[in-house]
Short mmCIF file of C-alpha atoms and ligand atoms in Angstrom, two decimals:
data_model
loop_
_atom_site.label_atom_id
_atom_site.label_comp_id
_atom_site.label_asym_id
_atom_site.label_seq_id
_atom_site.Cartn_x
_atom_site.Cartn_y
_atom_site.Cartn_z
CA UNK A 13 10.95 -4.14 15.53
CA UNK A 14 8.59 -5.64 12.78
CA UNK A 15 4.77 -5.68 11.93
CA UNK A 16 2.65 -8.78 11.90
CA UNK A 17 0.27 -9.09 9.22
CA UNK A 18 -2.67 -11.45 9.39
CA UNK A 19 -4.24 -12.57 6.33
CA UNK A 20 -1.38 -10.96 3.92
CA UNK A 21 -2.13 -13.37 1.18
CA UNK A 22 -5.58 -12.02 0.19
CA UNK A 23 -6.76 -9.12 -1.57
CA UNK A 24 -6.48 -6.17 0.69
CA UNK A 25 -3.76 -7.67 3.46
CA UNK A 26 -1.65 -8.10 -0.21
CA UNK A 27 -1.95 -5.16 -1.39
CA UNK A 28 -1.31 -3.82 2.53
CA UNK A 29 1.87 -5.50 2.23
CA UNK A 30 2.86 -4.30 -1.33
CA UNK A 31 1.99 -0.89 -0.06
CA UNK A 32 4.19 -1.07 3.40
CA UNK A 33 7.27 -2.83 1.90
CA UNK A 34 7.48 0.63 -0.79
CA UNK A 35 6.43 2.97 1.70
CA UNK A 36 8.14 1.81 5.07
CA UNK A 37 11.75 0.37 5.65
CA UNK A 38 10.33 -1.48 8.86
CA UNK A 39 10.14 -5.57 8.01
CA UNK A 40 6.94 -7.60 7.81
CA UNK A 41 5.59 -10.65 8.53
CA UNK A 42 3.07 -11.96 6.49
CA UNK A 43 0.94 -14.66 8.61
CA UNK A 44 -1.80 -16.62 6.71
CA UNK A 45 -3.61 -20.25 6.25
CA UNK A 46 -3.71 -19.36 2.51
CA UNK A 47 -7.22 -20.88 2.85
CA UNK A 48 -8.80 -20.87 -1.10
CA UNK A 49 -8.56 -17.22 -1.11
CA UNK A 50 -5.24 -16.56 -0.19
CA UNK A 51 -3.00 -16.36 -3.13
CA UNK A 52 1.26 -17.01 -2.83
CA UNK A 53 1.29 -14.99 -6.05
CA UNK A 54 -0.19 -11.82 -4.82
CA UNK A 55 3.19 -11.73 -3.43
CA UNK A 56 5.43 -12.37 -6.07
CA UNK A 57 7.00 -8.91 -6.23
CA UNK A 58 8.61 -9.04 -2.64
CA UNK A 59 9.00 -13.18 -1.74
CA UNK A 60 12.49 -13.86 -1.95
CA UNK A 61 13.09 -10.26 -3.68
CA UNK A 62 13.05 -7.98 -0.59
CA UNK A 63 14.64 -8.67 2.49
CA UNK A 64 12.10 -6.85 4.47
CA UNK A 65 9.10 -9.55 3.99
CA UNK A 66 8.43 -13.37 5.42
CA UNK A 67 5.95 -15.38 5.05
CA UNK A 68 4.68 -17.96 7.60
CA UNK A 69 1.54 -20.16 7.03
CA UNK A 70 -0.13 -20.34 9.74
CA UNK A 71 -3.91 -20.22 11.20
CA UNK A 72 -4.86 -17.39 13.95
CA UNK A 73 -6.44 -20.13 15.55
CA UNK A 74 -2.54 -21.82 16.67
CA UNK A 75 -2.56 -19.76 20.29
CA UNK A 76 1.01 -21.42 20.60
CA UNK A 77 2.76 -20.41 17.06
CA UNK A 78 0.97 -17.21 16.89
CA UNK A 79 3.00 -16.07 20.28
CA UNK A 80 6.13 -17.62 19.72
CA UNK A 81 6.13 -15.51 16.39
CA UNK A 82 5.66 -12.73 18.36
CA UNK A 83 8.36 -12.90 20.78
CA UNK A 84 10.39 -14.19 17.85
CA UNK A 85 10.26 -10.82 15.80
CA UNK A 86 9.85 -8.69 18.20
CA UNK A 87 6.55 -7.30 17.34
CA UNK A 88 5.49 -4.31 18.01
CA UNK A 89 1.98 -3.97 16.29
CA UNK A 90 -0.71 -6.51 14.45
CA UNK A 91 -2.56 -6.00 11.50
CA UNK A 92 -5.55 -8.15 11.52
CA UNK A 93 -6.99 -8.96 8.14
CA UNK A 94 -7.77 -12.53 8.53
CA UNK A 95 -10.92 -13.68 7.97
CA UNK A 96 -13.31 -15.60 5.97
CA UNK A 97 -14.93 -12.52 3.83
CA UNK A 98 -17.52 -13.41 1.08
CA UNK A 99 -21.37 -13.19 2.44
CA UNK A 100 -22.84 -15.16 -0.25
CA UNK A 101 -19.93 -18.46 0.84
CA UNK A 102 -21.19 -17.60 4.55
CA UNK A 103 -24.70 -18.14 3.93
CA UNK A 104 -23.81 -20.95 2.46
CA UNK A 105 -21.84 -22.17 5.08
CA UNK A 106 -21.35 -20.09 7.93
CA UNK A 107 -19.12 -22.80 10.18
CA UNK A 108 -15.72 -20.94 8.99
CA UNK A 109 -16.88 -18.23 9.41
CA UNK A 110 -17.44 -18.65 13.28
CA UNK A 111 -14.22 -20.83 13.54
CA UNK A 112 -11.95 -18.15 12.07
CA UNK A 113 -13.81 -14.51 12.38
CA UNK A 114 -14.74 -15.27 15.47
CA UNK A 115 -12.56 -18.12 17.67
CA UNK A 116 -9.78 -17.06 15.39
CA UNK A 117 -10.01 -13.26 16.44
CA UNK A 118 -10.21 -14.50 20.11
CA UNK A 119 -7.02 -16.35 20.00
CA UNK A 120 -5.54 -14.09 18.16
CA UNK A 121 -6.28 -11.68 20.92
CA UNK A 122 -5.44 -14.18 23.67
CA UNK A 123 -1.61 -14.09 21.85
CA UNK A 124 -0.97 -10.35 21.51
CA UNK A 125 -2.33 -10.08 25.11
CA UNK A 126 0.26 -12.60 26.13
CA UNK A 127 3.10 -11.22 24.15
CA UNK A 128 1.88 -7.83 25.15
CA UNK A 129 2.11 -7.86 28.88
CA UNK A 130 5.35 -9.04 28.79
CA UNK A 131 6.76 -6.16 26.92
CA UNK A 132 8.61 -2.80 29.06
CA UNK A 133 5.86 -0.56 29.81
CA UNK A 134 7.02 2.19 26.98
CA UNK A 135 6.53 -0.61 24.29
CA UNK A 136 3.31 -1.30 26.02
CA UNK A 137 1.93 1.93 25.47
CA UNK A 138 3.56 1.82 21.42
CA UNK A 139 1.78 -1.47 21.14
CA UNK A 140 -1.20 -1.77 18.47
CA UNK A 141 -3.66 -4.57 17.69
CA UNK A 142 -5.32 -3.18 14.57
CA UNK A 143 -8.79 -4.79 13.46
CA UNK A 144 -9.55 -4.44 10.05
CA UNK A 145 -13.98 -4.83 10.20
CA UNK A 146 -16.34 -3.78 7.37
CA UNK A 147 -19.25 -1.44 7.25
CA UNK A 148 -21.80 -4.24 7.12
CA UNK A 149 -21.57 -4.85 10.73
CA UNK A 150 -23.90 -1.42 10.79
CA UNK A 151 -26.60 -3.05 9.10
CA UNK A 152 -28.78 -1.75 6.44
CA UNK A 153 -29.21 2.06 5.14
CA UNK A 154 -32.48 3.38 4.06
CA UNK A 155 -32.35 5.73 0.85
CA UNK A 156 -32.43 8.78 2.93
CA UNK A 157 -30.58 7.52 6.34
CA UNK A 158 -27.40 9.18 7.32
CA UNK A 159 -23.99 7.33 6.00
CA UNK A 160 -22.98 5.32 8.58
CA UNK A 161 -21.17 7.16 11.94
CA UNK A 162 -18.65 5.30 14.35
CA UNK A 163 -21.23 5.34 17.50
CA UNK A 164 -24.05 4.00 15.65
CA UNK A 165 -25.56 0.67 16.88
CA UNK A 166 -24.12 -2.63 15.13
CA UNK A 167 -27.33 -4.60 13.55
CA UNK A 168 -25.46 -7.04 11.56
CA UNK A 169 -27.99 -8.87 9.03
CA UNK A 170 -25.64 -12.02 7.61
CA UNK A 171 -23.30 -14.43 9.43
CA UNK A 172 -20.42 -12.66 8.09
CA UNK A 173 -21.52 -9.40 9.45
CA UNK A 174 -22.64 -11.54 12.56
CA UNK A 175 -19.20 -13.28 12.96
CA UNK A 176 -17.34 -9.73 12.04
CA UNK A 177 -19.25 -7.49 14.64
CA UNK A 178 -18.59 -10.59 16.91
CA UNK A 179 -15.01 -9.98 16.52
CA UNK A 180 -15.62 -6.52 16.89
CA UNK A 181 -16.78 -6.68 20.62
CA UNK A 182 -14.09 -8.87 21.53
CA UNK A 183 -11.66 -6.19 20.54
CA UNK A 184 -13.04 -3.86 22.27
CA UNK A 185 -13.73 -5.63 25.19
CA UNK A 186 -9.84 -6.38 25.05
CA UNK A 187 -9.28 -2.77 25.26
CA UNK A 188 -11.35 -1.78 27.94
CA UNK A 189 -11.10 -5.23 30.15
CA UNK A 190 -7.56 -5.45 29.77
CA UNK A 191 -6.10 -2.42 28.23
CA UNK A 192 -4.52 -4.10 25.03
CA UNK A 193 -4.15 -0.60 22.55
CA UNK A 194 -6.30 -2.08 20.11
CA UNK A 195 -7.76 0.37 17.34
CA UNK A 196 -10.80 -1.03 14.70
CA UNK A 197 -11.21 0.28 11.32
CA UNK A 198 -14.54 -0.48 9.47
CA UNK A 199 -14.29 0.15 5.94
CA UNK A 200 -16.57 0.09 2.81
CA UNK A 201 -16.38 -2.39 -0.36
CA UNK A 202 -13.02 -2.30 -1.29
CA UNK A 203 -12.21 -2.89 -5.25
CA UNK A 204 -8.68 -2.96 -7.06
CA UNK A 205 -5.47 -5.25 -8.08
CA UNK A 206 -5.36 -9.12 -6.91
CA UNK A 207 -9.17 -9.38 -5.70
CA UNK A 208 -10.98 -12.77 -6.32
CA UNK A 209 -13.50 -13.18 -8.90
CA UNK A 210 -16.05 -14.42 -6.37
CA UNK A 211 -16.92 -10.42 -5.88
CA UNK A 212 -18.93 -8.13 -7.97
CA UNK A 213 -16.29 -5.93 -9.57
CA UNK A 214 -13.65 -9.05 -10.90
CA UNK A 215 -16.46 -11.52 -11.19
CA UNK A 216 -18.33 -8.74 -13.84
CA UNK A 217 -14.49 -8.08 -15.42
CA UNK A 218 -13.99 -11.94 -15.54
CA UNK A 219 -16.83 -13.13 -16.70
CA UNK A 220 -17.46 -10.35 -19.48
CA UNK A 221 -14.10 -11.66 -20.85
CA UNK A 222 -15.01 -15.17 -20.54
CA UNK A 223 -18.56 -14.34 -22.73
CA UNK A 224 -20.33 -15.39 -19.06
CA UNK A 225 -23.51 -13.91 -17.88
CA UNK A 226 -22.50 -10.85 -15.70
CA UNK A 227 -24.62 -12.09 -12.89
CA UNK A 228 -26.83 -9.37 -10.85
CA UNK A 229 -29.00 -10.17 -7.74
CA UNK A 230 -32.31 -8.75 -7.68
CA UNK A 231 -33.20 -6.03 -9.43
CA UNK A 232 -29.58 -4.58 -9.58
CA UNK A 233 -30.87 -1.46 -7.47
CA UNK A 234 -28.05 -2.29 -4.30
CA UNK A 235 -25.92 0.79 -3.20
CA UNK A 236 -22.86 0.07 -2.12
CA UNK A 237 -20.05 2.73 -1.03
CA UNK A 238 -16.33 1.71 -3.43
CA UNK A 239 -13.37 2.52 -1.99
CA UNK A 240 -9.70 2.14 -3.94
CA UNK A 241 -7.88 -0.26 -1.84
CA UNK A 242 -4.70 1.39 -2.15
CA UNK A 243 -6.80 4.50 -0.56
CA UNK A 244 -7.40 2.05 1.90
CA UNK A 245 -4.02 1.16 2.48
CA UNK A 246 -2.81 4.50 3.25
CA UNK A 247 -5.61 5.05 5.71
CA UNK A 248 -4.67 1.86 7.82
CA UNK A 249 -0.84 2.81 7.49
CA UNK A 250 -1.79 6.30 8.70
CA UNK A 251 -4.33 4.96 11.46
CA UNK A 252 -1.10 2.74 12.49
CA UNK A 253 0.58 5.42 12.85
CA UNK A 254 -1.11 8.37 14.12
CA UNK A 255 -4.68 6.32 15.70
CA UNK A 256 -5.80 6.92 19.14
CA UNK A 257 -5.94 3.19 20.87
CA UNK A 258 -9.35 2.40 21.91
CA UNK A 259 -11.09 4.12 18.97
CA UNK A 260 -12.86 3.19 15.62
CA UNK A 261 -12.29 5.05 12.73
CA UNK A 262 -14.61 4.36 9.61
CA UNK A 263 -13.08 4.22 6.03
CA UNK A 264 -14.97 4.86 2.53
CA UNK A 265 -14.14 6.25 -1.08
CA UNK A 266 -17.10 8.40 -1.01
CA UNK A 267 -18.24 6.72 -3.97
CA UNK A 268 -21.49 5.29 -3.49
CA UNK A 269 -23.06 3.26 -6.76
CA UNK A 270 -25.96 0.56 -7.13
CA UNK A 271 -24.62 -2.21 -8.36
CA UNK A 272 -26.08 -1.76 -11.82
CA UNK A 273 -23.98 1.32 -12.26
CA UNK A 274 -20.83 -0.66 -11.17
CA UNK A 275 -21.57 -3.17 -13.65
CA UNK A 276 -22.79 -0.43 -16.22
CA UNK A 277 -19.38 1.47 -15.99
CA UNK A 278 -16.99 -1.68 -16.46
CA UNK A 279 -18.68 -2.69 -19.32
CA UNK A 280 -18.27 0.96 -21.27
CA UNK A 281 -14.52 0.42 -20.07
CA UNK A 282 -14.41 -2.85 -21.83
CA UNK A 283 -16.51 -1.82 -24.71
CA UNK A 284 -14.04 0.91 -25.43
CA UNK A 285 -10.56 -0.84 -24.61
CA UNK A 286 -11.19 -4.48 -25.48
CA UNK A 287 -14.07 -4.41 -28.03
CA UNK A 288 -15.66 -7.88 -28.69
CA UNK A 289 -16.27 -9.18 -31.44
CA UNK A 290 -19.20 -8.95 -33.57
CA UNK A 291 -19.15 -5.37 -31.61
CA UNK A 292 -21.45 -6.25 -29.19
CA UNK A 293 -21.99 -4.09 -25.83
CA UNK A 294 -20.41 -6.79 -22.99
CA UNK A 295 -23.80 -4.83 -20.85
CA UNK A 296 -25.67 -7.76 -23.18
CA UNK A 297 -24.32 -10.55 -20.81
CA UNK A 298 -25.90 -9.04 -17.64
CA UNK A 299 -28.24 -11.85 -16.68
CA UNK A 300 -30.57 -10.71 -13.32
CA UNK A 301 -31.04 -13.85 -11.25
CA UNK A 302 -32.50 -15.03 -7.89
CA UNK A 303 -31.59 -12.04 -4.92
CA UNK A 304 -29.01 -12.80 -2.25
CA UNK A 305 -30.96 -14.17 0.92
CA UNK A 306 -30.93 -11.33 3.48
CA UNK A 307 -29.59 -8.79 0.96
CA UNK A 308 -28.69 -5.67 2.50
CA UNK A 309 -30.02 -2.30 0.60
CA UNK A 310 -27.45 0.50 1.31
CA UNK A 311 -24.30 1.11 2.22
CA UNK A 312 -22.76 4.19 2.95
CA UNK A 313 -19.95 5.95 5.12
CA UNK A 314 -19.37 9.29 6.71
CA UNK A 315 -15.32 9.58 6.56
CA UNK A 316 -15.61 12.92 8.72
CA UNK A 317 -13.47 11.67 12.01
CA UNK A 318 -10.59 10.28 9.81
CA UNK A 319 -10.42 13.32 7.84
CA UNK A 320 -10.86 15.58 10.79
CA UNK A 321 -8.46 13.32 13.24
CA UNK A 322 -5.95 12.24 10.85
CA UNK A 323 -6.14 14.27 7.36
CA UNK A 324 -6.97 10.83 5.29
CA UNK A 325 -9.24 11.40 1.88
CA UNK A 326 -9.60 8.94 -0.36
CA UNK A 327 -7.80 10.18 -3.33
CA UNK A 328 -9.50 8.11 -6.52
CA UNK A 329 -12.45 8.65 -7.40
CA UNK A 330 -14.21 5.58 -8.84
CA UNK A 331 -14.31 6.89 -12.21
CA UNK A 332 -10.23 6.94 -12.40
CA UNK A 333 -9.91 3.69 -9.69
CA UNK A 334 -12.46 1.22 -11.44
CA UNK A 335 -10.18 2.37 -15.28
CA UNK A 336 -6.96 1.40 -13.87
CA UNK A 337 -8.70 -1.59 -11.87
CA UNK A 338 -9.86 -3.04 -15.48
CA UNK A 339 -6.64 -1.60 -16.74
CA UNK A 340 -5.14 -4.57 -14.18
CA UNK A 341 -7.02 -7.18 -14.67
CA UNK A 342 -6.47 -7.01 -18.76
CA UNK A 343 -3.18 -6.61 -17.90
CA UNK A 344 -2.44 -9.55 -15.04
CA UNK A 345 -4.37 -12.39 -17.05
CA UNK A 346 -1.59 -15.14 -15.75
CA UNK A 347 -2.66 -13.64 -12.09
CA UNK A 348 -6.39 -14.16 -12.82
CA UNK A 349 -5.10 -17.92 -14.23
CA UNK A 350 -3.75 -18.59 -10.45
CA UNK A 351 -7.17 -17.27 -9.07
CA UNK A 352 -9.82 -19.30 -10.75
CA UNK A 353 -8.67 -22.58 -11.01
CA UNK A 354 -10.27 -26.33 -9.56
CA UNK A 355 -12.18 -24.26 -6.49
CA UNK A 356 -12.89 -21.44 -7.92
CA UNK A 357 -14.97 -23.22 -10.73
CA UNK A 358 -16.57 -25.13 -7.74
CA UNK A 359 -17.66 -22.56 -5.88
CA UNK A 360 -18.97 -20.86 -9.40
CA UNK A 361 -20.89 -24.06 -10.19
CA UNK A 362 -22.31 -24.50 -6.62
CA UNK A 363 -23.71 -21.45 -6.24
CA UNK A 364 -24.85 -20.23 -9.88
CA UNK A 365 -25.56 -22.93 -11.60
CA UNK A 366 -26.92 -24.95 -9.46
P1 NAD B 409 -9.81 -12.23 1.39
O1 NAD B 409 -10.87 -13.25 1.52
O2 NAD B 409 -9.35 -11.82 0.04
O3 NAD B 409 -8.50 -12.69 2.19
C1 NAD B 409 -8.56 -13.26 3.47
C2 NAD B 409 -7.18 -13.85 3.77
O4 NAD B 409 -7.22 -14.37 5.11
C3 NAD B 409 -6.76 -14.99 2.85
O5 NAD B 409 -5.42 -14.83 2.45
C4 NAD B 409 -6.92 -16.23 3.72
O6 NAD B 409 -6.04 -17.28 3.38
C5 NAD B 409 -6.62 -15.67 5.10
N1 NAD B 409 -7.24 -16.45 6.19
C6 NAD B 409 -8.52 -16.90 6.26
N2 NAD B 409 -8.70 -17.59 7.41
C7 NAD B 409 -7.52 -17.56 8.07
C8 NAD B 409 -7.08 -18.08 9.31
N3 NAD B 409 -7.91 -18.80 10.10
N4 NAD B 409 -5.81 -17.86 9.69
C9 NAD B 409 -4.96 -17.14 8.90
N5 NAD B 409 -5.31 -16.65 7.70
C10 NAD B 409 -6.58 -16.85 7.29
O7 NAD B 409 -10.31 -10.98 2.23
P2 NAD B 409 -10.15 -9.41 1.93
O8 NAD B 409 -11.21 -9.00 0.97
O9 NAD B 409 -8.74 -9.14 1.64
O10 NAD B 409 -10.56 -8.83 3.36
C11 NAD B 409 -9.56 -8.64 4.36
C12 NAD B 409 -10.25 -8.15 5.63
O11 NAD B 409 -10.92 -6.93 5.35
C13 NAD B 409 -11.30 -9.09 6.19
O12 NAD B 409 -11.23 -9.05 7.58
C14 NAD B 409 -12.62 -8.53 5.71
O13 NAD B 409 -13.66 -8.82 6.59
C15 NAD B 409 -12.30 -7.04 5.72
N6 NAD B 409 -13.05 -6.22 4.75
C16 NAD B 409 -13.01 -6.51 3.42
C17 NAD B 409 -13.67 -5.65 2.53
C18 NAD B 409 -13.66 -5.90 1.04
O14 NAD B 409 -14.31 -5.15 0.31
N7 NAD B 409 -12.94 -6.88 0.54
C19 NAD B 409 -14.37 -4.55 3.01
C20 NAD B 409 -14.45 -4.33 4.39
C21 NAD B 409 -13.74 -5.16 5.25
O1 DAU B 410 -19.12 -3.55 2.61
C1 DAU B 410 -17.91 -4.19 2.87
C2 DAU B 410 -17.99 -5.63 2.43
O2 DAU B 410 -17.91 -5.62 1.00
C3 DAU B 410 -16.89 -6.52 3.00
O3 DAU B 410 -17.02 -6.57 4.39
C4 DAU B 410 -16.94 -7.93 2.41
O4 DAU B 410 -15.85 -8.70 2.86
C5 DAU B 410 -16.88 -7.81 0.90
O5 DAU B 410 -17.00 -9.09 0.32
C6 DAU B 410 -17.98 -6.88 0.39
O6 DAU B 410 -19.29 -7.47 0.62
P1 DAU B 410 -20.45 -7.32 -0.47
O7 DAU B 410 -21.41 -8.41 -0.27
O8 DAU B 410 -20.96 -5.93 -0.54
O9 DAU B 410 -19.55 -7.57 -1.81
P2 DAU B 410 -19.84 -8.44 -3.12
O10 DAU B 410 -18.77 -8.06 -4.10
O11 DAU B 410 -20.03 -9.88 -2.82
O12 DAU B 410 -21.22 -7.83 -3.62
C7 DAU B 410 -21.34 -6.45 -3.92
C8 DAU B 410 -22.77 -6.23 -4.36
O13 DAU B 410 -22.96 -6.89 -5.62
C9 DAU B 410 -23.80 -6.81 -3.42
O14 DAU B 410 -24.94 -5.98 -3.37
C10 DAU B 410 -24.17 -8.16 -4.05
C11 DAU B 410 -24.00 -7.87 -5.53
N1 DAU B 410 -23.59 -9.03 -6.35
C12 DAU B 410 -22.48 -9.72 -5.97
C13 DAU B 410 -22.07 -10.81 -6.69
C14 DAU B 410 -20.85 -11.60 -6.27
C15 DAU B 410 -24.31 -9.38 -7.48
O15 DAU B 410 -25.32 -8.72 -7.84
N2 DAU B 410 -23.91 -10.46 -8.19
C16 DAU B 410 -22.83 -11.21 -7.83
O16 DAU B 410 -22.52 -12.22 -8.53
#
């Protein structure tokens, strides 16, 4: 028996991967398009190192590959972390984001159904199709609201969040149309090793290297709730594991920050470790420009069923996480190379400076 992984060659299916192949002895397969952010060298550790892991490439879309794959290695649960995931590229351009989160969930769906119902009825029942969603598809939080609960209504306010509660339904309308033991997680921001600079927490690490502006929407003011994605890692493995098909369980580090204080606390890191020169504060580079379109206020999660259900805590806080995620990136400068080369700089130049 095997896993199938979806997306493995991003930031969090990676560092899924990383996490399964030194905690598990069961073999993975790593499926993915390796669309501009999926990265061969997240993987470098474990590709032709350890006979556990293969790679395919491969879109979620291909119905016909995505089942023979199936049947070929006997799979007996999918881990779905393939997506298009940056909100500011799907306002943009949300086309890919429809074509993948959403048509791509479906047929990836349609597959695991097929290979599914053709399994004996005890690895029916041991079957999982595990949907890896995001807290946005909840909408916005006032200061005061409630962090976010696994009942509460989906009021998704960009065409990611749109195309990722999309995908949502369908999974559970797999479940209780057809019975496929398919479990969603919803998670908060995630932040660590191997994540693209397009995001707050590498962009502010990568550009305050670079002597870049440190861009911040709006006034800065954002909360958002930062999880450690190894934390994350371990919750998925454990909802694998030990999750009740049907359900949702949410996921956060219980870290919530506005973006200002994010930006604030990298910059002390980098003041202290890698002074520049003149000594400067990097905090000088923040430049505020133009707010996101849309730009959703507050983000939090309550993490009470997966502690309750399944003992998970996060165990970093983001004091200790966000040190040893600066810690990486100082360290992994050839992996940043690989991850902002010719469309990287056109994405930067498309959407700041222009
Ligand atoms: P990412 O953008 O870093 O990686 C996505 C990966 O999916 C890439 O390797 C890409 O090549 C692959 N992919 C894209 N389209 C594909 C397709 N059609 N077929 C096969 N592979 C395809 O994303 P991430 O940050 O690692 O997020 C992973 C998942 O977690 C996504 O579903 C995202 O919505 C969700 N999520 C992310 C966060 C976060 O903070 N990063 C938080 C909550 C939820
Ligand atoms: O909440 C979970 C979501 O977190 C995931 O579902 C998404 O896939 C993931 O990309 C992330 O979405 P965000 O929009 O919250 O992440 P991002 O890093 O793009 O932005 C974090 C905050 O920082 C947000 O309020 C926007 C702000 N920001 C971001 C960038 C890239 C800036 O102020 N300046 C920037 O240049």
């Amino acid at each position: 028996m095997s896993i199938l992984v979806t997306g493995g060659a991003g930031f969090i299916g990676s560092n899924y991967i990383l996490d399964w192949l030194a905690e598990c002895d069961e073999p993975v397969i790593n499926v993915d398009k390796l669309t501009y952010a999926g990265n061969p060298h997240n993987l470098a550790a474990v590709k032709d190192k350890h006979d556990g892991y293969s790679f395919v490439q491969c879109d979620i879309n291909d119905y016909d590959q995505i089942v023979q794959l199936l049947k070929k290695h006997g799979i007996r649960a999918i881990v779905n972390f393939a997506a298009e995931s940056h909100v500011d590229r799907s306002i943009h351009r949300p086309e890919d984001f429809i074509q993948t989160n959403i048509v791509g969930t479906y047929r990836l769906l349609e597959a695991a159904k097929e290979h599914w119902g053709a399994l004996p009825e005890e690895d029916q029942e041991a079957f999982r199709f595990l949907h890896i969603s995001t807290d946005e598809v909840y909408g916005s939080l006032e200061p005061d609201d409630p962090p976010f609960r696994e009942g509460d209504c989906y009021r998704p306010n960009s065409p990611y969040s749109a195309s990722k509660a999309s995908s949502d339904h369908l999974v559970r309308a797999y479940h209780q149309t057809y019975g496929l033991p398919a479990i969603i997680v919803n998670c908060s921001n995630n932040y660590g090793p191997f994540q693209l600079p397009e995001k707050l927490i590498p962009m502010c690490i990568f550009n305050a290297l670079s002597g870049d502006p440190i861009y911040i929407y709006g006034d800065g003011q954002q909360i958002r709730d930062w999880l450690y994605v190894k934390d994350h890692c371990k919750a998925i493995r454990l909802v694998l594991d030990q999750g009740l098909a049907g359900k949702t369980y949410n996921i956060g580090g219980e870290a919530e920050k506005t973006n200002l204080q994010v930006v604030h606390a990298i910059c002390e890191i980098l003041d202290r470790t890698t002074p520049g020169s003149g000594g400067n504060s990097y905090a000088e580079q923040i430049e505020f420009i133009k707010d996101r379109l849309g730009h959703d206020r507050r983000y939090a999660i309550d993490t009470t069923m997966i502690k309750n259900e399944l003992g998970w805590k996060p165990d970093q806080t983001f004091e200790a996480g966000i040190e040893k995620t600066v810690a990486w990136y100082l360290a992994n400068q050839d992996w940043v190379a690989t991850a902002t080369g010719v469309s990287y700089k056109t994405w930067v130049e498309t959407h700041y400076k222009k």
